[in-house]
Short mmCIF file of N, CA and C in Angstrom, two decimals:
data_model
loop_
_atom_site.label_atom_id
_atom_site.label_comp_id
_atom_site.label_asym_id
_atom_site.label_seq_id
_atom_site.Cartn_x
_atom_site.Cartn_y
_atom_site.Cartn_z
N MET A 1 68.28 -17.38 -38.38
CA MET A 1 68.88 -18.04 -38.50
C MET A 1 70.81 -17.39 -39.02
N THR A 2 71.52 -17.46 -38.46
CA THR A 2 72.99 -16.50 -37.88
C THR A 2 73.75 -17.42 -38.63
N SER A 3 73.82 -18.60 -39.19
CA SER A 3 75.31 -19.18 -40.16
C SER A 3 74.32 -19.23 -41.70
N GLN A 4 75.45 -18.49 -42.54
CA GLN A 4 74.73 -18.74 -44.00
C GLN A 4 74.84 -20.17 -44.10
N LYS A 5 75.71 -20.66 -43.82
CA LYS A 5 75.83 -22.30 -44.58
C LYS A 5 74.56 -23.00 -44.23
N LEU A 6 73.96 -22.86 -42.46
CA LEU A 6 73.24 -23.47 -42.38
C LEU A 6 71.74 -22.62 -42.74
N ARG A 7 71.68 -21.45 -43.15
CA ARG A 7 70.65 -20.75 -43.56
C ARG A 7 69.84 -21.45 -45.27
N SER A 8 71.46 -21.73 -45.70
CA SER A 8 71.49 -22.06 -47.31
C SER A 8 70.87 -23.92 -47.35
N LYS A 9 70.46 -24.65 -46.68
CA LYS A 9 70.25 -25.95 -45.73
C LYS A 9 68.86 -26.23 -45.79
N ALA A 10 68.44 -25.43 -45.41
CA ALA A 10 67.15 -25.20 -44.88
C ALA A 10 65.96 -25.37 -45.77
N PRO A 11 65.63 -24.67 -46.71
CA PRO A 11 64.92 -25.64 -48.32
C PRO A 11 65.12 -26.53 -48.69
N THR A 12 66.56 -27.30 -48.79
CA THR A 12 67.05 -28.55 -49.40
C THR A 12 66.51 -29.13 -48.19
N VAL A 13 66.53 -29.13 -46.92
CA VAL A 13 66.65 -30.10 -45.79
C VAL A 13 64.76 -30.72 -45.82
N ALA A 14 64.20 -29.08 -45.90
CA ALA A 14 62.57 -28.73 -46.27
C ALA A 14 62.10 -29.18 -47.22
N ASP A 15 62.56 -29.40 -48.14
CA ASP A 15 62.23 -29.99 -49.86
C ASP A 15 62.24 -31.26 -49.93
N VAL A 16 63.00 -32.16 -49.26
CA VAL A 16 63.93 -33.88 -48.90
C VAL A 16 62.24 -34.33 -47.78
N ALA A 17 62.34 -33.44 -46.72
CA ALA A 17 61.42 -33.52 -45.46
C ALA A 17 59.77 -34.16 -46.08
N ARG A 18 59.40 -32.91 -47.02
CA ARG A 18 58.10 -33.17 -47.80
C ARG A 18 57.92 -34.07 -48.84
N THR A 19 58.91 -34.34 -49.42
CA THR A 19 58.66 -35.29 -50.19
C THR A 19 58.53 -36.77 -49.41
N ALA A 20 58.70 -36.97 -48.61
CA ALA A 20 59.25 -38.39 -47.62
C ALA A 20 57.60 -38.21 -47.06
N GLY A 21 57.06 -37.19 -46.98
CA GLY A 21 55.79 -36.77 -46.19
C GLY A 21 56.12 -36.39 -45.03
N TYR A 22 57.12 -35.98 -44.40
CA TYR A 22 57.47 -35.03 -43.59
C TYR A 22 57.26 -33.11 -43.44
N HIS A 23 57.21 -32.62 -42.64
CA HIS A 23 57.23 -31.74 -42.47
C HIS A 23 59.30 -30.49 -41.53
N LEU A 24 59.67 -29.72 -41.83
CA LEU A 24 60.03 -29.30 -41.14
C LEU A 24 60.02 -27.59 -40.47
N LEU A 25 60.19 -28.27 -39.16
CA LEU A 25 59.75 -27.20 -38.14
C LEU A 25 61.77 -26.48 -37.23
N LEU A 26 61.59 -25.66 -37.70
CA LEU A 26 62.74 -25.03 -37.27
C LEU A 26 62.93 -23.96 -36.45
N SER A 27 64.17 -23.91 -35.93
CA SER A 27 64.60 -23.07 -34.75
C SER A 27 65.69 -22.98 -35.08
N ASN A 28 66.38 -21.98 -33.85
CA ASN A 28 67.73 -21.14 -34.13
C ASN A 28 68.23 -20.55 -32.82
N SER A 29 69.38 -21.47 -32.46
CA SER A 29 69.89 -20.90 -30.94
C SER A 29 70.78 -19.95 -31.43
N ASP A 30 71.39 -19.54 -31.86
CA ASP A 30 72.07 -18.42 -32.36
C ASP A 30 73.51 -18.59 -31.60
N GLU A 31 74.04 -20.18 -31.58
CA GLU A 31 75.27 -20.46 -31.23
C GLU A 31 74.81 -20.47 -29.91
N LYS A 32 74.32 -20.57 -29.06
CA LYS A 32 73.62 -20.10 -27.61
C LYS A 32 73.50 -21.96 -26.80
N LEU A 33 74.26 -22.18 -26.07
CA LEU A 33 73.59 -23.43 -25.85
C LEU A 33 72.54 -23.66 -25.29
N PRO A 34 71.68 -22.56 -23.97
CA PRO A 34 70.62 -23.19 -23.41
C PRO A 34 69.70 -22.61 -24.51
N ALA A 35 69.82 -22.16 -25.01
CA ALA A 35 68.67 -21.44 -26.38
C ALA A 35 68.92 -23.02 -27.05
N GLY A 36 69.62 -23.58 -27.53
CA GLY A 36 69.50 -25.29 -28.07
C GLY A 36 68.89 -26.06 -27.14
N GLN A 37 69.34 -26.00 -25.81
CA GLN A 37 68.69 -27.52 -25.28
C GLN A 37 67.02 -26.70 -25.33
N ASP A 38 66.56 -25.31 -25.21
CA ASP A 38 65.17 -25.07 -25.07
C ASP A 38 64.28 -25.75 -26.40
N ALA A 39 65.10 -25.22 -27.97
CA ALA A 39 64.13 -25.62 -28.82
C ALA A 39 64.50 -27.37 -29.02
N VAL A 40 65.72 -28.01 -28.15
CA VAL A 40 65.20 -29.13 -28.13
C VAL A 40 64.24 -29.82 -27.81
N ARG A 41 63.87 -28.93 -26.35
CA ARG A 41 62.64 -29.60 -25.25
C ARG A 41 61.78 -29.44 -25.60
N VAL A 42 61.66 -28.16 -26.72
CA VAL A 42 60.15 -27.67 -27.56
C VAL A 42 59.79 -28.58 -28.36
N MET A 43 60.57 -29.42 -29.00
CA MET A 43 60.60 -30.24 -30.05
C MET A 43 59.89 -31.73 -29.73
N LEU A 44 60.88 -31.93 -28.46
CA LEU A 44 60.31 -32.82 -27.87
C LEU A 44 58.62 -32.97 -27.36
N GLU A 45 58.56 -31.92 -26.36
CA GLU A 45 56.97 -31.61 -26.46
C GLU A 45 55.87 -31.72 -27.48
N LYS A 46 56.62 -31.46 -28.44
CA LYS A 46 55.40 -31.50 -29.80
C LYS A 46 55.44 -32.61 -30.34
N ARG A 47 56.52 -33.26 -29.88
CA ARG A 47 56.36 -35.24 -30.31
C ARG A 47 56.83 -35.35 -32.30
N VAL A 48 57.95 -34.43 -32.34
CA VAL A 48 58.60 -34.39 -33.48
C VAL A 48 58.63 -35.76 -33.52
N ASP A 49 59.05 -36.65 -34.89
CA ASP A 49 59.73 -37.93 -34.83
C ASP A 49 61.11 -37.81 -34.87
N GLY A 50 61.95 -36.47 -35.63
CA GLY A 50 63.05 -36.80 -35.46
C GLY A 50 63.60 -35.41 -35.59
N ILE A 51 65.12 -34.96 -35.31
CA ILE A 51 65.64 -33.69 -35.09
C ILE A 51 66.68 -33.60 -35.63
N ILE A 52 67.44 -32.40 -36.47
CA ILE A 52 68.67 -32.37 -36.71
C ILE A 52 69.38 -30.81 -36.33
N VAL A 53 70.09 -31.44 -35.35
CA VAL A 53 71.22 -30.81 -34.71
C VAL A 53 72.32 -30.11 -35.29
N ALA A 54 72.49 -28.86 -34.95
CA ALA A 54 73.97 -28.20 -35.13
C ALA A 54 73.95 -28.14 -33.80
N SER A 55 74.91 -28.42 -33.45
CA SER A 55 74.75 -28.55 -31.54
C SER A 55 76.25 -27.16 -31.65
N SER A 56 75.77 -26.02 -30.55
CA SER A 56 76.53 -25.42 -30.27
C SER A 56 78.15 -25.68 -29.15
N CYS A 57 78.09 -26.56 -28.77
CA CYS A 57 79.14 -26.82 -27.99
C CYS A 57 79.08 -28.82 -28.56
N SER A 58 80.67 -28.97 -28.20
CA SER A 58 81.06 -30.39 -28.87
C SER A 58 81.05 -31.33 -27.28
N GLU A 59 80.70 -30.84 -26.42
CA GLU A 59 81.71 -31.62 -25.29
C GLU A 59 80.15 -32.51 -24.92
N ARG A 60 80.07 -33.71 -24.75
CA ARG A 60 78.79 -34.55 -23.97
C ARG A 60 78.82 -34.20 -22.87
N VAL A 61 79.02 -33.21 -22.37
CA VAL A 61 78.54 -33.51 -20.42
C VAL A 61 77.59 -32.47 -20.72
N GLN A 62 77.59 -31.41 -21.90
CA GLN A 62 76.71 -30.76 -21.95
C GLN A 62 75.39 -30.55 -23.07
N ASN A 63 75.49 -32.16 -23.69
CA ASN A 63 74.36 -32.31 -24.40
C ASN A 63 73.56 -33.16 -23.93
N THR A 64 73.45 -33.02 -22.92
CA THR A 64 72.30 -34.10 -22.38
C THR A 64 71.05 -34.30 -23.23
N HIS A 65 70.69 -32.71 -23.37
CA HIS A 65 69.28 -32.78 -24.14
C HIS A 65 69.70 -33.87 -25.41
N LEU A 66 70.77 -33.89 -26.20
CA LEU A 66 70.28 -34.82 -27.38
C LEU A 66 70.36 -35.85 -27.13
N MET A 67 71.01 -36.40 -26.05
CA MET A 67 70.77 -37.91 -25.10
C MET A 67 69.29 -38.55 -24.61
N GLN A 68 68.63 -37.76 -24.27
CA GLN A 68 67.30 -37.72 -24.25
C GLN A 68 66.59 -37.74 -25.44
N VAL A 69 66.90 -37.00 -26.33
CA VAL A 69 66.22 -37.53 -27.75
C VAL A 69 66.42 -39.04 -27.95
N LEU A 70 67.85 -39.44 -28.07
CA LEU A 70 67.87 -40.79 -27.61
C LEU A 70 67.29 -41.87 -27.29
N GLU A 71 67.19 -41.47 -25.71
CA GLU A 71 66.36 -42.72 -25.00
C GLU A 71 64.87 -42.72 -25.26
N GLU A 72 64.51 -41.45 -25.87
CA GLU A 72 63.18 -41.27 -25.73
C GLU A 72 62.60 -42.20 -27.34
N GLY A 73 63.79 -42.78 -27.91
CA GLY A 73 63.17 -43.15 -29.18
C GLY A 73 63.08 -42.61 -30.91
N ARG A 74 63.51 -41.22 -30.38
CA ARG A 74 63.32 -40.48 -31.51
C ARG A 74 64.98 -40.17 -32.55
N ALA A 75 64.60 -40.30 -33.83
CA ALA A 75 65.19 -39.98 -34.56
C ALA A 75 66.43 -38.52 -34.42
N LEU A 76 67.87 -38.82 -34.64
CA LEU A 76 68.64 -37.33 -34.32
C LEU A 76 69.92 -37.50 -35.46
N LYS A 77 70.10 -36.36 -35.95
CA LYS A 77 71.30 -36.69 -36.93
C LYS A 77 71.90 -35.50 -36.42
N LEU A 78 73.26 -35.35 -36.08
CA LEU A 78 74.23 -34.01 -35.74
C LEU A 78 74.43 -33.68 -37.15
N PHE A 79 74.61 -32.23 -37.61
CA PHE A 79 74.53 -31.44 -38.89
C PHE A 79 75.84 -30.36 -38.10
N ASP A 80 76.66 -30.55 -38.98
CA ASP A 80 78.28 -30.08 -39.16
C ASP A 80 78.64 -29.80 -38.30
N ARG A 81 78.24 -30.40 -37.37
CA ARG A 81 79.03 -30.68 -35.68
C ARG A 81 79.03 -32.19 -35.23
N ALA A 82 80.25 -32.54 -34.63
CA ALA A 82 80.31 -33.82 -33.82
C ALA A 82 80.16 -33.52 -32.46
N VAL A 83 79.51 -34.11 -31.68
CA VAL A 83 79.94 -34.28 -29.96
C VAL A 83 80.81 -35.77 -29.60
N THR A 84 81.60 -35.06 -28.58
CA THR A 84 82.73 -36.17 -28.32
C THR A 84 82.22 -36.71 -27.37
N GLY A 85 82.09 -38.21 -28.09
CA GLY A 85 81.82 -39.73 -26.99
C GLY A 85 80.25 -39.82 -27.42
N LEU A 86 79.69 -38.83 -28.43
CA LEU A 86 78.46 -39.31 -28.89
C LEU A 86 78.18 -40.24 -29.78
N ASP A 87 77.91 -41.80 -29.84
CA ASP A 87 78.55 -42.59 -30.96
C ASP A 87 76.81 -42.51 -32.23
N MET A 88 77.16 -41.44 -32.96
CA MET A 88 75.96 -41.14 -33.70
C MET A 88 76.85 -40.21 -35.20
N GLU A 89 75.99 -40.93 -36.04
CA GLU A 89 76.37 -40.25 -37.11
C GLU A 89 76.51 -38.90 -37.29
N ALA A 90 77.48 -37.83 -37.98
CA ALA A 90 77.84 -36.37 -38.23
C ALA A 90 77.46 -36.01 -39.43
N ILE A 91 76.55 -35.23 -40.23
CA ILE A 91 77.02 -35.21 -40.91
C ILE A 91 78.00 -33.94 -41.36
N CYS A 92 79.11 -34.01 -41.82
CA CYS A 92 79.73 -32.62 -41.45
C CYS A 92 80.81 -32.76 -42.96
N CYS A 93 80.95 -31.70 -43.09
CA CYS A 93 82.50 -30.90 -44.38
C CYS A 93 84.15 -31.18 -43.45
N GLU A 94 85.22 -31.84 -44.63
CA GLU A 94 86.51 -31.93 -43.36
C GLU A 94 86.73 -30.32 -44.31
N PHE A 95 87.51 -29.57 -43.39
CA PHE A 95 87.71 -28.56 -43.48
C PHE A 95 89.65 -28.18 -43.63
N THR A 96 90.05 -29.12 -42.79
CA THR A 96 91.51 -29.64 -42.64
C THR A 96 92.18 -28.95 -43.85
N ASP A 97 92.16 -29.87 -44.53
CA ASP A 97 93.18 -29.45 -46.44
C ASP A 97 92.67 -28.35 -46.73
N VAL A 98 91.78 -27.89 -47.18
CA VAL A 98 91.37 -26.81 -47.56
C VAL A 98 91.93 -25.65 -47.35
N ALA A 99 91.62 -25.81 -45.13
CA ALA A 99 92.35 -24.82 -44.45
C ALA A 99 94.17 -24.27 -45.12
N ALA A 100 94.70 -25.06 -45.03
CA ALA A 100 95.98 -25.84 -45.08
C ALA A 100 96.46 -25.14 -46.26
N ASP A 101 95.43 -25.52 -47.15
CA ASP A 101 95.91 -25.33 -48.82
C ASP A 101 95.51 -23.76 -48.95
N ALA A 102 94.61 -23.44 -48.21
CA ALA A 102 94.65 -21.21 -48.16
C ALA A 102 95.68 -20.62 -48.07
N THR A 103 96.00 -21.34 -46.95
CA THR A 103 96.96 -20.59 -45.97
C THR A 103 98.03 -20.57 -46.44
N SER A 104 98.47 -22.15 -47.16
CA SER A 104 100.01 -22.36 -47.66
C SER A 104 99.95 -21.37 -49.20
N ARG A 105 98.98 -21.09 -49.56
CA ARG A 105 99.46 -19.88 -50.84
C ARG A 105 99.58 -18.68 -50.29
N LEU A 106 98.55 -18.27 -49.31
CA LEU A 106 98.67 -16.78 -48.94
C LEU A 106 100.28 -16.94 -48.19
N LEU A 107 100.72 -17.89 -47.79
CA LEU A 107 102.00 -17.83 -46.86
C LEU A 107 103.30 -17.91 -48.38
N GLN A 108 103.38 -18.61 -49.25
CA GLN A 108 103.89 -18.43 -50.05
C GLN A 108 103.94 -17.56 -50.83
N ALA A 109 102.64 -16.20 -51.05
CA ALA A 109 102.65 -15.29 -51.68
C ALA A 109 103.55 -14.41 -50.60
N GLY A 110 103.84 -14.21 -49.52
CA GLY A 110 104.21 -13.36 -48.44
C GLY A 110 103.60 -13.35 -47.58
N HIS A 111 102.44 -13.16 -47.60
CA HIS A 111 101.56 -13.05 -46.21
C HIS A 111 102.05 -13.53 -44.68
N ARG A 112 102.37 -13.02 -44.20
CA ARG A 112 102.32 -13.34 -42.18
C ARG A 112 101.76 -13.14 -41.78
N HIS A 113 100.73 -12.22 -41.38
CA HIS A 113 99.71 -11.74 -40.45
C HIS A 113 98.58 -12.35 -41.12
N ILE A 114 98.03 -13.50 -40.61
CA ILE A 114 97.14 -14.12 -41.54
C ILE A 114 95.82 -14.28 -40.30
N ALA A 115 94.99 -14.05 -40.70
CA ALA A 115 93.72 -14.22 -39.55
C ALA A 115 92.61 -15.38 -40.26
N TYR A 116 91.95 -15.84 -39.20
CA TYR A 116 90.82 -16.45 -39.46
C TYR A 116 89.92 -16.33 -37.72
N VAL A 117 88.78 -15.56 -38.55
CA VAL A 117 88.01 -14.74 -37.60
C VAL A 117 86.53 -15.97 -37.34
N THR A 118 86.42 -16.36 -36.40
CA THR A 118 84.92 -16.95 -36.07
C THR A 118 84.01 -16.34 -34.85
N SER A 119 82.87 -16.68 -34.90
CA SER A 119 82.39 -16.23 -34.07
C SER A 119 81.63 -17.26 -32.41
N MET A 120 82.93 -18.09 -32.86
CA MET A 120 82.69 -19.24 -31.95
C MET A 120 83.35 -18.55 -30.44
N ALA A 121 83.08 -18.98 -29.39
CA ALA A 121 83.45 -18.17 -28.05
C ALA A 121 84.33 -18.82 -27.19
N LEU A 122 85.78 -18.95 -27.18
CA LEU A 122 86.30 -20.07 -26.16
C LEU A 122 86.12 -19.07 -24.73
N THR A 123 86.30 -19.76 -23.86
CA THR A 123 86.84 -19.20 -22.16
C THR A 123 88.57 -18.55 -21.87
N GLY A 124 89.30 -19.10 -23.21
CA GLY A 124 90.41 -18.67 -22.80
C GLY A 124 91.29 -18.93 -24.46
N ASP A 125 92.76 -18.52 -24.17
CA ASP A 125 93.13 -18.69 -25.26
C ASP A 125 93.13 -20.05 -25.41
N TYR A 126 93.03 -20.20 -27.12
CA TYR A 126 93.16 -21.64 -27.48
C TYR A 126 94.70 -22.27 -27.73
N ARG A 127 95.24 -24.01 -27.79
CA ARG A 127 96.36 -23.85 -27.63
C ARG A 127 96.29 -24.84 -28.89
N ALA A 128 95.51 -25.25 -28.88
CA ALA A 128 95.54 -26.54 -30.06
C ALA A 128 93.90 -26.59 -30.88
N PRO A 129 94.15 -26.79 -31.63
CA PRO A 129 92.54 -26.93 -32.21
C PRO A 129 91.65 -27.93 -31.91
N GLY A 130 91.68 -28.62 -30.58
CA GLY A 130 91.09 -29.73 -30.47
C GLY A 130 90.11 -28.62 -29.15
N ASP A 131 90.57 -27.05 -28.75
CA ASP A 131 89.84 -26.53 -27.83
C ASP A 131 88.91 -25.95 -28.24
N PHE A 132 88.60 -26.64 -29.64
CA PHE A 132 87.34 -25.78 -30.32
C PHE A 132 86.47 -26.97 -30.49
N GLY A 133 86.94 -27.99 -30.02
CA GLY A 133 86.01 -29.37 -30.08
C GLY A 133 86.43 -29.63 -31.30
N LEU A 134 84.91 -30.87 -31.78
CA LEU A 134 84.82 -30.96 -32.83
C LEU A 134 83.86 -30.33 -33.74
N THR A 135 84.42 -29.45 -34.61
CA THR A 135 83.75 -28.44 -35.15
C THR A 135 84.64 -28.22 -36.36
N PRO A 136 84.33 -27.62 -37.39
CA PRO A 136 84.80 -27.08 -38.52
C PRO A 136 85.71 -25.80 -38.32
N VAL A 137 85.46 -25.11 -37.36
CA VAL A 137 86.49 -24.21 -36.77
C VAL A 137 87.81 -24.69 -36.51
N ALA A 138 87.75 -25.84 -35.62
CA ALA A 138 89.29 -26.86 -35.26
C ALA A 138 89.60 -27.58 -36.24
N GLN A 139 88.36 -27.75 -37.45
CA GLN A 139 89.49 -28.18 -38.60
C GLN A 139 90.17 -27.04 -39.10
N ARG A 140 89.73 -25.88 -39.91
CA ARG A 140 90.13 -24.51 -40.04
C ARG A 140 91.30 -24.25 -39.22
N VAL A 141 91.18 -24.21 -37.95
CA VAL A 141 92.34 -24.08 -37.51
C VAL A 141 93.90 -25.12 -37.33
N GLY A 142 93.29 -25.90 -37.24
CA GLY A 142 94.67 -27.01 -37.30
C GLY A 142 94.84 -26.93 -38.92
N GLY A 143 94.09 -26.84 -39.92
CA GLY A 143 95.10 -26.24 -40.93
C GLY A 143 95.84 -25.29 -40.92
N MET A 144 95.69 -24.42 -40.55
CA MET A 144 96.20 -23.26 -40.94
C MET A 144 97.45 -23.44 -39.76
N MET A 145 97.10 -24.44 -38.59
CA MET A 145 98.61 -24.29 -38.03
C MET A 145 99.25 -25.62 -38.53
N GLN A 146 98.38 -26.17 -39.37
CA GLN A 146 99.47 -27.03 -40.48
C GLN A 146 100.48 -26.35 -41.24
N ALA A 147 99.47 -25.21 -42.01
CA ALA A 147 100.59 -24.47 -43.16
C ALA A 147 101.60 -23.97 -42.88
N PHE A 148 101.52 -23.16 -41.41
CA PHE A 148 102.68 -22.55 -40.95
C PHE A 148 103.54 -23.06 -40.39
N ALA A 149 103.45 -24.62 -39.95
CA ALA A 149 104.31 -25.09 -39.28
C ALA A 149 105.14 -25.74 -40.25
N ALA A 150 104.64 -26.03 -41.65
CA ALA A 150 105.07 -26.81 -43.05
C ALA A 150 106.35 -25.73 -43.16
N ALA A 151 105.76 -24.29 -43.57
CA ALA A 151 106.64 -23.06 -43.60
C ALA A 151 107.46 -22.95 -43.29
N GLY A 152 107.53 -23.25 -41.65
CA GLY A 152 108.30 -22.97 -40.86
C GLY A 152 108.47 -21.63 -40.63
N VAL A 153 106.71 -21.29 -40.43
CA VAL A 153 106.55 -19.50 -39.69
C VAL A 153 105.75 -19.68 -38.62
N ASN A 154 105.99 -18.85 -38.00
CA ASN A 154 105.48 -18.63 -36.16
C ASN A 154 104.15 -18.48 -36.87
N LEU A 155 103.19 -18.94 -35.97
CA LEU A 155 101.71 -18.57 -35.72
C LEU A 155 101.63 -17.53 -34.85
N ILE A 156 100.94 -16.62 -34.97
CA ILE A 156 100.52 -15.58 -34.06
C ILE A 156 99.31 -15.64 -33.70
N ARG A 157 99.23 -16.03 -32.43
CA ARG A 157 97.52 -16.59 -32.25
C ARG A 157 96.30 -15.42 -31.97
N ARG A 158 96.96 -14.62 -31.43
CA ARG A 158 96.60 -13.32 -30.91
C ARG A 158 97.41 -11.74 -31.61
N TRP A 159 96.55 -10.60 -31.78
CA TRP A 159 96.81 -9.53 -31.74
C TRP A 159 96.66 -8.60 -30.95
#
């Protein structure tokens, strides 16, 4: 798994599943939608009881494989990211306020060239946090944008 955050949660999820009489089968998509779709297909073929997914894309139209999980009556939980228009619980943290606070502190210390580095790929330049979908990246970028605006400092989107 490429995400340290997700890698750190796998043992906990496995332990909880085991105490309930289940076993954890794990797959990694490397943030690539086709790999995620294939992983869900394999899990459905293996007739798993439920799937926990950290989708690499938050657009509903790209997540028909998740809708198939629900249509087949399997349990589905979204982890770390929601999917637009998919009315279901997503287990997520809120990063906007934390990102705004961290950025504000850097700005107050006199820093003006503050970068946020992510592995998330976009097809073009972003204009608003929503361009990143319903993801922690969108929240972090949104918090940074709020802090820059509150400080009256222009945000340089690309160097």
